[in-house]
Amino acid sequence: MPELRRYLGQALLYALFFLPLAWVTHQPTYRSLEADTAVLKLAIRHPGKIVGECTDLSAGSNAALPANMRRPQLCPRERSPLDLELILDGEQLYRASVAAPGLHDDGIASMYQRFTLPAGRHRLELRMNDNVAVAGPTWTLAQEIELAPAQVMVASFKEGFVLE
């Protein structure tokens, strides 16, 4: 009989602990987005074009160098910054210029931006220039998109813009 009381007391204590815990986990209801809104994420990771051209080294200047440093050409490492523009329904929503990271400005430029938009049909335009030698965008995307409520659409870049 004492064991039965001990087990019942233990069950009561467990219930007193777990019932409020279960109630708290369901209150309040969490919404990550308001009703009738969607999310557009812009996630770009792309190396810009190399700035400049390789130059041939003369035999005389190469001969003056140690054997382990001789090479036929001298090529720059610096990469162009990425100039990106996002236009939604004819209104500029985002514009940025991201320089290439790294000691010699030779890394892959990365950018991430998140936009909360009203659900529905939109006209999306993305323009990017990855070459300082060219005026205007080198990559473009103009597309009609349909965003459902609570939808998350990602615009990325892989040899061209991709919407997923």
XYZ file of C-alpha atoms in Angstrom:
164
model
C 0.000 0.000 0.000
C 2.768 2.517 0.739
C 4.215 1.782 -2.698
C 0.890 2.547 -4.365
C 0.685 5.920 -2.592
C 4.248 6.672 -3.619
C 3.499 5.890 -7.280
C 0.272 7.949 -7.223
C 2.109 10.861 -5.616
C 4.852 10.609 -8.207
C 2.274 10.551 -11.039
C 0.537 13.608 -9.557
C 3.813 15.534 -9.364
C 4.677 14.611 -12.961
C 1.222 15.769 -14.109
C 1.579 19.040 -12.187
C 4.869 19.631 -13.973
C 3.994 18.510 -17.516
C 0.457 19.913 -17.931
C 1.506 23.594 -17.598
C 4.521 22.873 -19.773
C 2.302 21.392 -22.510
C -0.081 24.360 -22.249
C 2.758 26.915 -22.527
C 4.213 25.251 -25.622
C 0.940 25.783 -27.506
C 0.357 29.395 -26.418
C 0.488 31.873 -28.060
C 0.196 30.797 -31.660
C 3.268 31.993 -33.585
C 3.037 33.367 -37.127
C 6.213 34.063 -39.011
C 4.348 36.085 -41.656
C 1.230 38.189 -41.682
C -1.726 36.913 -43.702
C -1.492 37.665 -47.448
C 2.267 38.241 -47.413
C 5.112 36.316 -49.003
C 8.902 36.445 -48.828
C 11.400 37.061 -51.611
C 14.982 36.175 -50.729
C 17.840 37.430 -52.823
C 20.891 35.192 -52.389
C 23.735 35.870 -54.807
C 27.248 34.398 -54.686
C 29.208 35.120 -57.838
C 32.781 36.055 -58.807
C 33.011 39.197 -60.906
C 35.081 39.271 -64.079
C 38.809 39.811 -63.691
C 39.787 43.461 -64.042
C 42.420 43.925 -66.721
C 44.197 41.619 -69.097
C 47.316 39.503 -68.881
C 50.521 41.107 -70.152
C 53.393 39.193 -71.706
C 56.714 39.467 -69.884
C 59.856 39.973 -71.906
C 62.670 37.450 -71.770
C 64.980 40.075 -70.258
C 62.693 40.900 -67.349
C 62.036 37.203 -66.763
C 65.778 36.412 -66.745
C 66.303 38.896 -63.911
C 63.898 36.943 -61.709
C 64.815 33.837 -59.715
C 63.973 30.578 -61.513
C 60.990 29.798 -59.279
C 59.363 33.207 -60.035
C 59.669 33.195 -63.829
C 56.443 33.118 -65.801
C 55.423 33.981 -69.357
C 52.589 36.362 -68.388
C 51.635 38.667 -65.566
C 47.888 38.450 -64.880
C 45.860 40.634 -62.501
C 43.848 38.982 -59.721
C 41.395 41.759 -58.868
C 37.748 41.050 -59.694
C 34.969 43.463 -60.608
C 32.407 44.359 -57.953
C 28.835 43.155 -58.402
C 26.300 45.909 -59.031
C 22.823 44.533 -58.402
C 19.423 46.152 -58.808
C 16.016 44.685 -57.908
C 12.918 46.316 -59.370
C 9.456 45.150 -58.348
C 6.386 46.461 -60.188
C 8.407 49.322 -61.686
C 9.752 50.502 -58.305
C 13.382 50.094 -57.306
C 13.331 47.916 -54.198
C 17.052 47.286 -53.746
C 20.344 48.491 -55.194
C 23.804 47.471 -54.010
C 27.393 47.265 -55.105
C 29.391 44.492 -53.457
C 33.158 44.487 -53.806
C 35.051 41.253 -54.122
C 36.492 40.175 -50.767
C 40.013 38.976 -50.190
C 43.498 40.347 -49.807
C 43.787 41.079 -53.525
C 40.063 41.708 -54.131
C 39.950 38.321 -55.829
C 37.232 36.461 -53.895
C 33.641 35.594 -54.636
C 31.209 38.407 -53.825
C 28.173 37.413 -51.751
C 24.951 39.210 -50.920
C 21.769 38.235 -49.127
C 18.628 40.287 -48.664
C 15.112 39.352 -47.514
C 11.954 41.186 -48.595
C 8.426 40.752 -47.250
C 5.973 41.427 -50.073
C 2.216 41.323 -50.524
C 1.031 38.073 -52.060
C -0.217 38.166 -55.635
C 1.088 38.862 -59.125
C 4.205 41.034 -59.490
C 6.612 42.093 -62.231
C 10.152 41.260 -61.084
C 13.294 42.631 -62.723
C 16.834 41.773 -61.665
C 19.853 43.477 -63.203
C 23.477 42.715 -62.417
C 26.777 43.949 -63.774
C 29.815 41.796 -63.001
C 32.256 43.506 -65.379
C 33.570 47.055 -64.864
C 34.585 47.224 -68.554
C 30.907 47.047 -69.615
C 28.407 49.866 -69.083
C 24.974 48.664 -67.981
C 23.840 45.260 -66.810
C 25.565 42.125 -68.073
C 22.882 39.818 -66.609
C 19.137 40.531 -66.532
C 15.913 38.787 -65.628
C 12.444 40.210 -66.241
C 9.598 37.937 -65.271
C 6.035 37.927 -64.009
C 5.801 36.068 -60.710
C 2.844 34.855 -58.666
C 3.420 34.784 -54.904
C 1.001 32.748 -52.798
C 0.423 33.719 -49.151
C 3.286 32.457 -46.922
C 5.349 31.426 -49.986
C 9.114 31.871 -49.907
C 10.750 32.510 -53.283
C 14.535 32.566 -53.630
C 16.288 34.454 -56.410
C 19.805 33.079 -56.859
C 22.467 33.175 -59.537
C 24.047 30.202 -61.312
C 25.227 31.173 -64.797
C 22.060 33.280 -64.930
C 19.306 34.239 -62.516
C 17.202 31.401 -61.104
C 13.877 31.736 -59.245
C 12.985 28.852 -56.937
